Each structure stands twice: as structure tokens, then as C-alpha cells.
XYZ file of C-alpha atoms in Angstrom:
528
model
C 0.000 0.000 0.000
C 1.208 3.339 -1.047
C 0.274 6.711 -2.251
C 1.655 6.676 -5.537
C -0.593 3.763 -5.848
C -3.888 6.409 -5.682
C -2.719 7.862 -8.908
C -1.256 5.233 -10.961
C -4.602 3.092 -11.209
C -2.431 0.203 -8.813
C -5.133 1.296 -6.332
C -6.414 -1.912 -4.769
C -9.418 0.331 -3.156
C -11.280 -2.305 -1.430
C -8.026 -3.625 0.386
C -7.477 0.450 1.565
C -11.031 0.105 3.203
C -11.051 -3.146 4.733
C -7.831 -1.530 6.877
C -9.638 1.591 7.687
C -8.259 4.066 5.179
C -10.713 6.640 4.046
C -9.649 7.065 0.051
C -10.604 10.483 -1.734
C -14.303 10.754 -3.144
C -13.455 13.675 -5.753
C -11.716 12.721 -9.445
C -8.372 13.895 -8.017
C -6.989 14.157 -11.623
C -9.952 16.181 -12.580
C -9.458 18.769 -9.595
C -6.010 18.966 -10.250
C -6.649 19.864 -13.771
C -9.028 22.412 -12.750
C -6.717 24.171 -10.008
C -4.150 24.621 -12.848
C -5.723 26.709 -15.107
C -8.172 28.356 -12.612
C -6.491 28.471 -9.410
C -7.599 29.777 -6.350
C -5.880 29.517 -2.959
C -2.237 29.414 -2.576
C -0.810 28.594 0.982
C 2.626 29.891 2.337
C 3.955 26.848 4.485
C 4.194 23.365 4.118
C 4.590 21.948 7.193
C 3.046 19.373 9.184
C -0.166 21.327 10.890
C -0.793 22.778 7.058
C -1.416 19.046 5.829
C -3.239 18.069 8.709
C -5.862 21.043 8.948
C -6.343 23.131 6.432
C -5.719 21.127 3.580
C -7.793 18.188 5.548
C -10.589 20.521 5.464
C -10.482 21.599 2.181
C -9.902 17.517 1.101
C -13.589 17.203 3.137
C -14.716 19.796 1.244
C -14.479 18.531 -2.033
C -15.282 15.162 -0.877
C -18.893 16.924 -1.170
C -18.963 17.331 -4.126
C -19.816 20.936 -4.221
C -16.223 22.399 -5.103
C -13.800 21.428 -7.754
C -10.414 23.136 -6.695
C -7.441 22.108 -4.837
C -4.602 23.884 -2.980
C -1.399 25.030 -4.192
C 0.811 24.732 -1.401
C 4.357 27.249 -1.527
C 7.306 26.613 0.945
C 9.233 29.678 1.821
C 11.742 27.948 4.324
C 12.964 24.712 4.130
C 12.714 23.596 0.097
C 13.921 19.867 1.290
C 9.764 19.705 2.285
C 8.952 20.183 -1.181
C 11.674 17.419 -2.178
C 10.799 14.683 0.441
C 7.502 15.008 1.441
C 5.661 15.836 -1.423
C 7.219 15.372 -4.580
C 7.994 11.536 -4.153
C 4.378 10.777 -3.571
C 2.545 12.739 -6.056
C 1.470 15.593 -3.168
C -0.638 12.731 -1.582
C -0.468 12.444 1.721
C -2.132 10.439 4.829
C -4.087 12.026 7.767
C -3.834 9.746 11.025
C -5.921 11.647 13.487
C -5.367 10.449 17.099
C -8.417 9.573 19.527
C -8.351 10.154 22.818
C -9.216 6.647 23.523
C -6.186 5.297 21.933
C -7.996 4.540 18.544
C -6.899 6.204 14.590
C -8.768 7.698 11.896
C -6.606 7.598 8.895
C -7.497 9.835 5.586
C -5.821 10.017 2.233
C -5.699 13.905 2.125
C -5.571 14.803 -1.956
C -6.034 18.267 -1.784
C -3.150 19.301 -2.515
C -2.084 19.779 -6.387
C 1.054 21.569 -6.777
C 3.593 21.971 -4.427
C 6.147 25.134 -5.427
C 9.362 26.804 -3.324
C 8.660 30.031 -3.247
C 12.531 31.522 -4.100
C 13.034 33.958 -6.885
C 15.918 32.216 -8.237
C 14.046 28.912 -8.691
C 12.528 27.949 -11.627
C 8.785 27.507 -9.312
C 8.864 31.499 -8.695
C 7.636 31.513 -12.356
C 4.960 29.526 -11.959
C 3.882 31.317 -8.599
C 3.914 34.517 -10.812
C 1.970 33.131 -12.910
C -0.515 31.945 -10.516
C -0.718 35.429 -8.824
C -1.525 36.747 -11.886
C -4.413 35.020 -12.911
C -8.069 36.432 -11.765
C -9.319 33.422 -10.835
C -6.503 33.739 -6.963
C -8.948 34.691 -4.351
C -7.023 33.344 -1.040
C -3.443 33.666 -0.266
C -2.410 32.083 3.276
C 0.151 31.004 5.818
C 0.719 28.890 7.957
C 4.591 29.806 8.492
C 4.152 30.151 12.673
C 4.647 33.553 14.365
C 8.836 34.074 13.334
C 7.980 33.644 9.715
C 6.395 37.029 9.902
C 9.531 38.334 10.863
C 11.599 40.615 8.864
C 14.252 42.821 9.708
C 16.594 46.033 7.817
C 18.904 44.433 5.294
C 15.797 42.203 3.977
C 13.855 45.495 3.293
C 17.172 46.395 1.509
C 17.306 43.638 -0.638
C 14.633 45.275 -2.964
C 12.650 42.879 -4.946
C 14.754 40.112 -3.903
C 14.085 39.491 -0.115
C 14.484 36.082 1.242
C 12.479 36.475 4.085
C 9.033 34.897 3.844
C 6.702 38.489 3.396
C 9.127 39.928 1.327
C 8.726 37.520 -1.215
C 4.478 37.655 -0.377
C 4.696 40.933 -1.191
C 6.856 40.655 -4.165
C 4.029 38.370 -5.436
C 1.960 40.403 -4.710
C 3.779 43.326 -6.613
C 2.726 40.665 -9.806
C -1.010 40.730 -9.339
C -0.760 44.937 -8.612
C 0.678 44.970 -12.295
C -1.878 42.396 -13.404
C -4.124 44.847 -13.311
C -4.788 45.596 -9.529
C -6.349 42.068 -9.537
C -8.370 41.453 -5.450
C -7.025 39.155 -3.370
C -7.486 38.257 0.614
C -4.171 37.558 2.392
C -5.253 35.111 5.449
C -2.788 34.132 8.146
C -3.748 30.961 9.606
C -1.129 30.967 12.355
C -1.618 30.837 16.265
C -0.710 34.346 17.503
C -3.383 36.957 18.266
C -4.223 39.665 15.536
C -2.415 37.556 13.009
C -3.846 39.278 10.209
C -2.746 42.798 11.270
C 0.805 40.845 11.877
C 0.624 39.917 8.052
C -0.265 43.603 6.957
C 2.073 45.207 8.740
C 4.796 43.338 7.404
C 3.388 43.155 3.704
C 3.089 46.846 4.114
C 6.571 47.570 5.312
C 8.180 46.002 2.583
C 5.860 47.733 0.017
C 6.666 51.299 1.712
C 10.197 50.561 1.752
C 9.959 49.981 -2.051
C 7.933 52.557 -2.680
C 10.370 55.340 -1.015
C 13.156 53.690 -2.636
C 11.691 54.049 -5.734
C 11.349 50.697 -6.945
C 7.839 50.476 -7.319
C 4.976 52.860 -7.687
C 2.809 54.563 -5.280
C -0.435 52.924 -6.507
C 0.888 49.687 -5.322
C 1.265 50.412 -1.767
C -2.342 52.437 -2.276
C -3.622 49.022 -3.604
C -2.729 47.011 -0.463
C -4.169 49.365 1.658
C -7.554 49.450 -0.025
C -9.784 46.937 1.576
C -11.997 46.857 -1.750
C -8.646 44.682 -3.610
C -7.087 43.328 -0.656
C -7.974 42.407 2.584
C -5.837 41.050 5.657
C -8.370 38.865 7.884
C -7.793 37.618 11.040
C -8.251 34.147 12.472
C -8.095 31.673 15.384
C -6.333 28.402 14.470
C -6.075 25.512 17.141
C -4.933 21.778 16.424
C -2.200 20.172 18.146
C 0.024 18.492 15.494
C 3.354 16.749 17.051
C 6.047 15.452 15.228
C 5.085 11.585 13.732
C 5.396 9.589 16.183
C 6.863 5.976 16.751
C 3.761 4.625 17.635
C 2.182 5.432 14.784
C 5.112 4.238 12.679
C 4.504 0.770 14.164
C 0.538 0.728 13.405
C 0.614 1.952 9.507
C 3.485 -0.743 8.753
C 1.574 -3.622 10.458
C -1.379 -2.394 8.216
C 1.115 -2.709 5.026
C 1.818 1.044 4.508
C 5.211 1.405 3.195
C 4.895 5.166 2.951
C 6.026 5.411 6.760
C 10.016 6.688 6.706
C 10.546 9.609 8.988
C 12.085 12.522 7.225
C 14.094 14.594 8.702
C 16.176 17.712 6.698
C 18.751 19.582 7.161
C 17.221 22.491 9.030
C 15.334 20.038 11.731
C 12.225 20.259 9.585
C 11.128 16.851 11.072
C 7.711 15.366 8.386
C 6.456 12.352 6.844
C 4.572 11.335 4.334
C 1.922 10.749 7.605
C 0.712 13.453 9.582
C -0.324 12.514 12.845
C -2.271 14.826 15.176
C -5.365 15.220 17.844
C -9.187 15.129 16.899
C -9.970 18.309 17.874
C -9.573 21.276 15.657
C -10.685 24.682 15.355
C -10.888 27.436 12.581
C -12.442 30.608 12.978
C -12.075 33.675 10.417
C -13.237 36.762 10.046
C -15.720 36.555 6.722
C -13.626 39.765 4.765
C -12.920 38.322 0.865
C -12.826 40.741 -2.006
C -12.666 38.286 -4.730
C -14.752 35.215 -3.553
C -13.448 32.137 -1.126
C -12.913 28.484 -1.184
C -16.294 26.954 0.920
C -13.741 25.933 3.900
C -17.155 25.738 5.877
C -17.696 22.786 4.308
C -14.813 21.035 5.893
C -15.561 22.420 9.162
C -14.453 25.959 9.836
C -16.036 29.046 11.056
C -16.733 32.431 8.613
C -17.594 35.387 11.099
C -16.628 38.897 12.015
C -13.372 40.253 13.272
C -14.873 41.080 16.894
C -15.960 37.528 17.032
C -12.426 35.708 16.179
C -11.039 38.128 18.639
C -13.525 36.853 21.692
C -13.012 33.340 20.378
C -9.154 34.084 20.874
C -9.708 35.540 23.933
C -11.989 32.737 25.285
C -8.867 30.353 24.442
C -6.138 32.570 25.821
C -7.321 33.246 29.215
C -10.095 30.732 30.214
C -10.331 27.629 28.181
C -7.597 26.580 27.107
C -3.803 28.319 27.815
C -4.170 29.144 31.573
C -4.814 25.136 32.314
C -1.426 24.902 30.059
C 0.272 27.193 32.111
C -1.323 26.047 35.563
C -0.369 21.851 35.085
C 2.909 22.952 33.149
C 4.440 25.107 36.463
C 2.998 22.231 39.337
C 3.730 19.353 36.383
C 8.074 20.289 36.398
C 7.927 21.038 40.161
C 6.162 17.445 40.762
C 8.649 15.597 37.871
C 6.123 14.738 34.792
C 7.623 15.064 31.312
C 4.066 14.318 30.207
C 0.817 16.135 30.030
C -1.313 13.518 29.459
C 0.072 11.705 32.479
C -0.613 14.822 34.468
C -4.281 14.021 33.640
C -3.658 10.854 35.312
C -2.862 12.981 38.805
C -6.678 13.614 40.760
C -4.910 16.741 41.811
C -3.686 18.185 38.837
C -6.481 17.648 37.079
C -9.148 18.826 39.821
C -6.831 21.957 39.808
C -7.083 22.806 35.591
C -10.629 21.436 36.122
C -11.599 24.005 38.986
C -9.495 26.993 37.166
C -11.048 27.037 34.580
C -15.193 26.111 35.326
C -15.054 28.090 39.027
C -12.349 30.966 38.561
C -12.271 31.419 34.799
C -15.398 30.975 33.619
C -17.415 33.732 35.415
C -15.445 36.379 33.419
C -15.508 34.493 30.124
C -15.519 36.367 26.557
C -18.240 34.284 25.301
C -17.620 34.455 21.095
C -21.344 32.836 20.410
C -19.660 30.536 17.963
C -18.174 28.329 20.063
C -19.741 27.370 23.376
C -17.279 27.931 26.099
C -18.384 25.576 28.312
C -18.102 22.673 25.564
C -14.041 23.865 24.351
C -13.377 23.870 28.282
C -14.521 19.956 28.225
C -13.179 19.541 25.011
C -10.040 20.583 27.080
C -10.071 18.826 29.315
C -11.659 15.225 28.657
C -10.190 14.141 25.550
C -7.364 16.732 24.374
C -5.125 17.324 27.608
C -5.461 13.006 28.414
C -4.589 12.059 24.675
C -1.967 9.728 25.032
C -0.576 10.271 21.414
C -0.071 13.450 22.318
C 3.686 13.705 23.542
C 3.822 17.423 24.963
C 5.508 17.804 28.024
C 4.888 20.473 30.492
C 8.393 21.764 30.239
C 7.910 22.858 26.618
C 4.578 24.658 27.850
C 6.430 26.109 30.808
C 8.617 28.580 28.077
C 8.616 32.436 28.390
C 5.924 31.670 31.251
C 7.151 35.378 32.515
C 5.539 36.547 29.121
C 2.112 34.517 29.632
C 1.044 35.316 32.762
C -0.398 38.912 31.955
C -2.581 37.191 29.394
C -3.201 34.502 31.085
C -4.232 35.234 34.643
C -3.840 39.235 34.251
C -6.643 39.151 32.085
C -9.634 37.237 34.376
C -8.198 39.124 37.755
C -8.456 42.398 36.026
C -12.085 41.814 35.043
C -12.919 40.604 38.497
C -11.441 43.964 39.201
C -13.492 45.920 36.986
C -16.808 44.117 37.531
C -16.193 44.462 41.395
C -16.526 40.597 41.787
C -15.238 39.287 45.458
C -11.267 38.640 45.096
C -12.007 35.693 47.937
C -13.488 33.745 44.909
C -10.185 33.155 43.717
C -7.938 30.410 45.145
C -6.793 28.235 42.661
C -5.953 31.396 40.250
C -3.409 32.875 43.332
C -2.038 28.956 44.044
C -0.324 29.072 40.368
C 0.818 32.455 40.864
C 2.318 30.851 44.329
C 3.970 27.751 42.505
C 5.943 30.219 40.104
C 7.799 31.695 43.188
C 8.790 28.126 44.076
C 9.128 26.854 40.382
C 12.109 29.779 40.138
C 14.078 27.845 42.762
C 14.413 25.022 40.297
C 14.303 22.343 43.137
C 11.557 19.822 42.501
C 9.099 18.732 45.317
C 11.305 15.976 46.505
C 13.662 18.795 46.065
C 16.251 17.352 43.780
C 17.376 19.902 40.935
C 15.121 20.487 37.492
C 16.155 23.110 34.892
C 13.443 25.816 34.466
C 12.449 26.251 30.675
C 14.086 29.369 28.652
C 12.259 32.623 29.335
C 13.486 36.386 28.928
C 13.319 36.796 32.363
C 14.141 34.038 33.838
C 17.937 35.181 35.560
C 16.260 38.303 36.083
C 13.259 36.589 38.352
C 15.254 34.212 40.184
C 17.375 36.872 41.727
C 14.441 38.171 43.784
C 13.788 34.590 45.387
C 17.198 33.748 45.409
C 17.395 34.745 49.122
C 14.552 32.311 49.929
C 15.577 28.998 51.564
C 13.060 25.961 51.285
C 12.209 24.339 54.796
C 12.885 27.451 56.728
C 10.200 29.325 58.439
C 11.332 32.576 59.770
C 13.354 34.608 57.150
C 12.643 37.583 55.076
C 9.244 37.029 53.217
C 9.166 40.462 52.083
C 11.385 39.932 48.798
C 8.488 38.531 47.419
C 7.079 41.626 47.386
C 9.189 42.515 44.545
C 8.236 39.888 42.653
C 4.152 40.145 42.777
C 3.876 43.652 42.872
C 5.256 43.537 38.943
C 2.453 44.472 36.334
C 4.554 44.000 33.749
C 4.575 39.812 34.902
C 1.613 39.660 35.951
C -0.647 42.253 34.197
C -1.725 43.355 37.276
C -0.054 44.682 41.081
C -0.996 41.638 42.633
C -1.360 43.396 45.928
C -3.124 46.728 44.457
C -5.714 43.787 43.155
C -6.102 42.367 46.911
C -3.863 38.931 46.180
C -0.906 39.747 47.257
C -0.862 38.586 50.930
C -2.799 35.412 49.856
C -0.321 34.650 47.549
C 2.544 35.311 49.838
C 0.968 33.207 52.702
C 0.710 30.005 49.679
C 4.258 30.636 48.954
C 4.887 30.063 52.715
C 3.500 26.794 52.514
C 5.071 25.668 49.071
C 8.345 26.567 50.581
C 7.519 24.305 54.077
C 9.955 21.982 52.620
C 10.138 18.358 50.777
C 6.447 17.102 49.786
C 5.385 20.409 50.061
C 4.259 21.624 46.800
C 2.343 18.420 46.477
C 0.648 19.089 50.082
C -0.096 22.681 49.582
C -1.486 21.408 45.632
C -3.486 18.939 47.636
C -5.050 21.319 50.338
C -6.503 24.054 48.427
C -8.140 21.759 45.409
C -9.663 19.713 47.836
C -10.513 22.751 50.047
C -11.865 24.950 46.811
């Protein structure tokens, strides 16, 4: 069994089924025909989460029957993607989505029909020009993560050559302005907040640069700022998609699937012709096209307004979803898991997420309307978090935690704040603000060493509890002071917001000495 096999009528269908592979329902050749002369969605990134979402969707979408037109995928980073991952099996590739019961789904995704690198001096940048020039391009979009939209001085130099990934966007882009001011929507499909104003602004900065310089004319940066040709949407994107994993290795070649190597290049771009990732999934984005869309809907994602993705965003970022991260990933390193979903083993860990976010969180939610709060939360919580394909650890969770908390916590205490709601409701809330005191120490609850994940401010924040000794009572409590009265860390003065003598009383306890973190865990779940 193998993907070329789909396309070279070797397909031995009925042997596919019986092993519970769920082949493409569209004329794939047909499609593919179709998408090259009339294309119309290009996407910026070829990575793993690209082939397991939104060109998953788009494969359910035309398994419909009510659209005709793949995606063109473009990789502005690592070109050995293009090479080993797609070329050598026709762009096919195979969806394994991982239950939280332990059970697969696995999907032929065929969606995808031409797979470029997106490099001037390659012979593909001719056929992307070509592509951008033609009417029938309504969507652009990315999925490159957050540094991709990076770009610094000597790229905005380089003129009409950049090498960084929105220079050469907007060098594309430069094609369709000369094409005859031809609309397009430019949609980031990344997980950072605002991501379509990230995508603008960058777009923009090139096309100013060039502009001044006198390489291009005025009209063009006119023509991406006029939301009549081209429009920057935003979205909320939210699928975890890990590296392939051994495990599922082992089950496709006991099925007979030889496409199963792991792939590995030469920038750490780790792929396979699998993609393995969780059930749940998420796209939401703001409804803003100026030349028509591909029906995504029909695979599953959400067309709304800008306010909308933004409280959907919101809802994730500081009730449902990241402040659990945060919460289990600061108690998980102090209490020595290197595993989430065996953290959802713990009663006490997951009581704690559990009572976060439905009793502490939830009365200040941004409810979007689109999604039901309540439901993600479960979602959450009873089949994503416990997924035992899914090998993220807390320490990975636990980076640039100095940079999370304002969102994460700062957020609900400052709307308990504003709404005048009593501060006594929170417990839980105040206990992970407590544990990041102690998780600074880098001493684990049996109190052998652990290596606190890279963050900014890490140095910088153990300093002020550096003074602190664990197992002794009487010494100077006051340093902490310094540390919770930080807005900057916390979004908030702690003690301006009526926590901070809570908080310093937990830290008391935490620091009581070996077992104690798992004690003090232990008392206020039960208690709250």
C-alpha cells in the first residue's frame, strides 16, 4: 500500500477500506486539472499542521462534491519539504488523526495539487507569478508560525529580492498589482493573536520601503491598503500536530503502509509522508474576501466577524484553554512529569485545571457565540489534555511563562477587578501564581534539581527569590514583594488587586519543605 498507488490506477481500493483508510471521493486528476488553469488559494507553508488542517478541510470539502479546486501549497523555508515530502508521492499524503481513547482515523488527504518553493531564483517562482496573476486567486495564506512574519533592515534592503518569507508575499503580490490591480485576501492561519494585522504590517513595510526607494509605484502600496482589492483577515487556528510519532510508525506498517520513513532535513524540519495529530480542531475567520473564497465551511471551519475571532481568541487565551497549560505545566516540572497527558492521570492536577477554569475562569468568560465555552473547556479537558498520542511535556509549555502570565491570569483578575466581583473567589488562580515563586528555585518537590524552561526573564526573576531557603520558616518574606507587585509579569499589582498577601501566605507553605508543593497542591483543590 502506497500513495503513488492512488494515482497510478495500482489502487487496490477495497483492500485500503477493509484496513480503515478513508480514500478520496473527488476525481483527483480532474481537480487537479481544474486548479491549474483556474487556481484559487495558494498557501505559504508546508509543514506538518498545514497538511493536517487546512488542507484536511479543504480535502472534506471537495469530498462533497460541491467544489472542484485544490490547494497550491508554496514553501518559503525549508525547500527539502517540497523534495521529500511531497514530490515523491505525487502531493498525496495520509491524515492519522489520534483519539483520545487510543484509537486512529486515517485519511488520504488529496487536496493538494502543486507543491512550489517560493525563491526567486528557482525555476517555481515563475509559476507562482503566474498563478498570482491570474483572476481566478482569491485566497493567499500562511501557515509559516509567528517568526515567519519576521523581517528585519537588510531584507527590506534587498529590494525585490528578499528572502524572508513576506518579502517575497509581497513581491508576489507586486505581480497581481501589475496584473491589473487584480483582489485578493491575504489570510494568516497561524496561532498568535491579531495575526492578520501581523501579516499587513509586514506586507506593508516592505511595500513602503519599495515605494520610497523608488522601486515600485505609489499605486501599489495604495492598492494594499484598499480593503476593496485586498484584505488582511484575522483568524483563530487551534490543532495540536506533534512530530510523527513511533507509535504510529509501528501501526501503519503492520497495516502494510510502506509510505512510513521519517524525514528529517537539514534544518530540523522533522515530516512524513503521515501526519499525525489530535481530533480536535478549530478554525475561525473573520468573513472579509474581495474576490470570492474556497467553501472551507464545508470542511468544518467558522466564517464570522473580526470582533468575534477576537472573543473566540480571547476565550482560548485566558479561560479555556492556555491558563490550564500554564497552571499543570508550572505544578507538572515542580512534581517531575515530562508528560501532560500523564498529568491528567494525577486527581490533583487535574481537579486543579478542572476548577481553574469552570469556578475561577469561567465567570469572566468572553463568550464568542460561535463556540460554546463551556463545551471547548470539556473539550479541554476530557479528551485533548489526556490524549496519550499526544507527547507534549509540560516543560515545553512552561517557556517564556514570565511573558504569559499577563494574558493569562492578568486578564480574568483584572475583570474581576473591573466588575467588582469578590477577590475571595479566587484560590486556585493565586495557588499558580504561588507555585511560580517556588518553580524559580528550580528544586523539585522531593527537592532534587530540574532546569526551568528558557524565558526572557528568567535570571532576572530568580534573583528576587534567590534569598529564599526551602524548609525554613522565619526569614525575610518580604522579597516577594518585589516579585508580585510587577504588572509588567503579571498584568496586574498583585497586591493593588487584593492577592498579594494570599499569595505570599501560599508561597509560605510551598516553601515548608520536601512534599510540600504536592501538600499545599493537595489542600486548596480539595478545600476549593
Amino acid at each position: 500500500m502506497r500513495l503513488k498507488d492512488i494515482l497510478s490506477g495500482q489502487l487496490n481500493a477495497a483492500e485500503w477500506e477493509q484496513k480503515g483508510y478513508e480514500l478520496p471521493k473527488f476525481d483527483v486528476k480532474a481537480v487537479r486539472e481544474k486548479t491549474a488553469k483556474e487556481p484559487t488559494w495558494v498557501h505559504f507553508g508546508g509543514g506538518n499542521i498545514f497538511r493536517a488542517f487546512p488542507a484536511a478541510i479543504l480535502n472534506d470539502a471537495l469530498n462533497t462534491g460541491h467544489y472542484d479546486r485544490g490547494v497550491i501549497v508554496a514553501e518559503t523555508f525549508d525547500y527539502e519539504v517540497i523534495d521529500k515530502a511531497y514530490k515523491p508521492y505525487d502531493n498525496l499524503s495520509l491524515l492519522v488523526s489520534l483519539q483520545s481513547d487510543g484509537k486512529v482515523k486515517k485519511k488520504v488527504i488529496a487536496s493538494v495539487t502543486e507543491a512550489l518553493k517560493a525563491d526567486p531564483e528557482l525555476a517555481d517562482w515563475q509559476r507562482l507569478v503566474e498563478i498570482f496573476r491570474n483572476p481566478s486567486l482569491q485566497m493567499i495564506s500562511f501557515t509559516i508560525t509567528e517568526k515567519g512574519y519576521s523581517y528585519n533592515e537588510q531584507d527590506l534592503q534587498r529590494g525585490l529580492q528578499p528572502v524572508f518569507a513576506l518579502g517575497k508575499v509581497t513581491a508576489l503580490l507586486y505581480e497581481r498589482w501589475k496584473a491589473g490591480r487584480l483582489p485578493l485576501t491575504v489570510q494568516s492561519m497561524d496561532n498568535c493573536s491579531h495575526n492578520g494585522g501581523r501579516v499587513k504590517a509586514g506586507v506593508l513595510a516592505y511595500a513602503e520601503r519599495w515605494v520610497n526607494n523608488g522601486l515600485v509605484p505609489d499605486g501599489f502600496a495604495e492598492y494594499l491598503r484598499d480593503k476593496t482589492k485586498v484584505t488582511f483577515p484575522w483568524s483563530m487556528i487551534d490543532k495540536i500536530t506533534p512530530r510523527p510519532h513511533e507509535k504510529v510508525k509501528e501501526l501503519l506498517a503492520e497495516d502494510g503502509f510502506e509510505d512510513n520513513d521519517y524525514i528529517e532535513t537539514e534544518k530540523h524540519t522533522f515530516t512524513a509522508p503521515f501526519v499525525n495529530a489530535e481530533e480536535t480542531q478549530y478554525l475561525v475567520i473573520e468573513d472579509s474576501y474581495t474576490n470570492g473564497r474556497p467553501p472551507l465551511d464545508l470542511g468544518g471551519a467558522l466564517y464570522t466577524t473580526r470582533e468575534t475571532v477576537d472573543k473566540v481568541e480571547t476565550m482560548k487565551v485566558t479561560t479555556c484553554l492556555n491558563p490550564l497549560h500554564t497552571a499543570m505545566s508550572i505544578y507538572g516540572c515542580m512534581l517531575g512529569y515530562t508528560l501532560i497527558s500523564a498529568e491528567m492521570k494525577d486527581e490533583d492536577l487535574r481537579a486543579f485545571i478542572q476548577k481553574i477554569g469552570y469556578m475561577e475562569a469561567m465567570p469572566v468568560v468572553t463568550d464568542p457565540g460561535v463556540l460554546n465555552p463551556y463545551e471547548f473547556i470539556g473539550a479541554v479537558i476530557n479528551r485533548r489534555l489526556p490524549n496519550p498520542f499526544m507527547p507534549d511535556a509540560p516543560q515545553r509549555i512552561a517557556s517564556d511563562t514570565s511573558q504569559k502570565l499577563p494574558i493569562r491570569f492578568g486578564e480574568t483578575i483584572k475583570k474581576y477587578m473591573k466588575r467588582g466581583l469578590d477577590m475571595q473567589n479566587l484560590v486556585l488562580i493565586p495557588l499558580t501564581l504561588a507555585g511560580y515563586a517556588r518553580y524559580l528555585k528550580g528544586l523539585k518537590d522531593d527537592l532534587t534539581p530540574f532546569e526551568p524552561s528558557p524565558d526572557p526573564l528568567l535570571e532576572e526573576l530568580q534573583q528576587i527569590v534567590a534569598p529564599l531557603e526551602i524548609g525554613k520558616a522565619e526569614q525575610d518574606w518580604s522579597v516577594l514583594h518585589k516579585l508580585y507587585s510587577r504588572q509588567d509579569i503579571f498584568g496586574v499589582n498583585l497586591y493593588e488587586a487584593s492577592l498579594g498577601e494570599q499569595i505570599e501566605g501560599m508561597v509560605k507553605e510551598l516553601f515548608a519543605g520536601k512534599g510540600a508543593v504536592r501538600q499545599t497542591l493537595h489542600k486548596y483543590v480539595v478545600a476549593r
